[in-house]
Tab-separated table of C-alpha atoms in Angstrom:
chain	number	residue	atom	x	y	z
A	570	MET	CA	0.534	-0.061	0.294
A	571	ASP	CA	1.750	3.117	-0.800
A	572	ALA	CA	1.096	5.998	0.980
A	573	ILE	CA	-1.182	8.077	-1.253
A	574	GLN	CA	-4.396	4.269	-0.686
A	575	GLN	CA	-2.942	5.115	2.718
A	576	HIS	CA	-4.102	8.935	3.032
A	577	MET	CA	-7.233	7.929	1.583
A	578	LEU	CA	-8.059	4.613	3.987
A	579	ASP	CA	-6.851	7.144	6.741
A	580	THR	CA	-9.918	9.553	5.742
A	581	TYR	CA	-12.120	6.876	5.100
A	582	ARG	CA	-12.231	5.557	8.776
A	583	ALA	CA	-11.688	9.604	10.475
A	584	ALA	CA	-15.411	10.057	8.409
A	585	ARG	CA	-16.732	7.548	9.343
A	586	LEU	CA	-15.782	7.910	13.155
A	587	GLY	CA	-16.723	11.329	12.551
A	588	GLU	CA	-13.297	12.466	13.406
A	589	PRO	CA	-11.375	14.809	11.998
A	590	ALA	CA	-9.288	13.995	8.384
A	591	PRO	CA	-5.437	13.425	8.583
A	592	PRO	CA	-3.032	16.368	6.447
A	593	PRO	CA	-2.485	14.387	2.660
A	594	PRO	CA	0.903	12.858	2.523
A	595	GLY	CA	3.913	14.849	2.082
A	596	ARG	CA	2.783	18.315	3.852
A	597	HIS	CA	5.175	18.109	5.767
A	598	ASP	CA	8.712	17.851	4.379
A	599	ARG	CA	8.952	21.297	3.125
A	600	ARG	CA	9.138	22.220	7.699
A	601	THR	CA	10.357	19.627	9.051
A	602	LEU	CA	13.784	19.512	5.966
A	603	ARG	CA	14.384	22.663	7.109
A	604	ASP	CA	13.534	22.291	10.326
A	605	LEU	CA	16.843	19.644	9.667
A	606	TYR	CA	19.083	22.446	7.930
A	607	HIS	CA	18.344	24.471	10.778
A	608	HIS	CA	18.989	22.016	13.302
A	609	TRP	CA	22.561	20.630	11.606
A	610	LEU	CA	24.127	24.826	11.298
A	611	THR	CA	23.482	25.452	14.468
A	612	HIS	CA	25.004	22.102	15.597
A	613	PRO	CA	27.617	20.864	13.937
A	614	PRO	CA	29.149	17.702	14.111
A	615	VAL	CA	31.522	16.951	16.181
A	616	GLU	CA	34.697	14.999	15.564
A	617	SER	CA	34.959	11.830	17.983
A	618	LYS	CA	38.281	10.339	19.536
A	619	PRO	CA	40.374	7.377	17.348
A	620	VAL	CA	39.922	4.080	18.580
A	621	ARG	CA	43.362	2.935	20.061
A	622	PRO	CA	43.734	-0.307	17.211
A	623	ASP	CA	45.652	-2.335	20.829
A	624	SER	CA	41.519	-2.644	21.684
A	625	SER	CA	39.482	-5.338	20.794
A	626	PRO	CA	35.128	-5.608	21.252
A	627	SER	CA	35.659	-7.463	24.049
A	628	GLY	CA	38.112	-4.993	25.943
A	629	VAL	CA	40.462	-7.217	26.692
């Protein structure tokens, strides 16, 4: 089932139950991407510490 079919089914169910219809698929994509970009700009990636070459996954 794709997003449009799921939206149609959810809209039908909401109408039958007297609830508000869900937003259409993709409605908040632009805002979400803008928020992620803003977060990326304000929180730059932190360099990780190098792993010691003599350490093993078990810690022994």
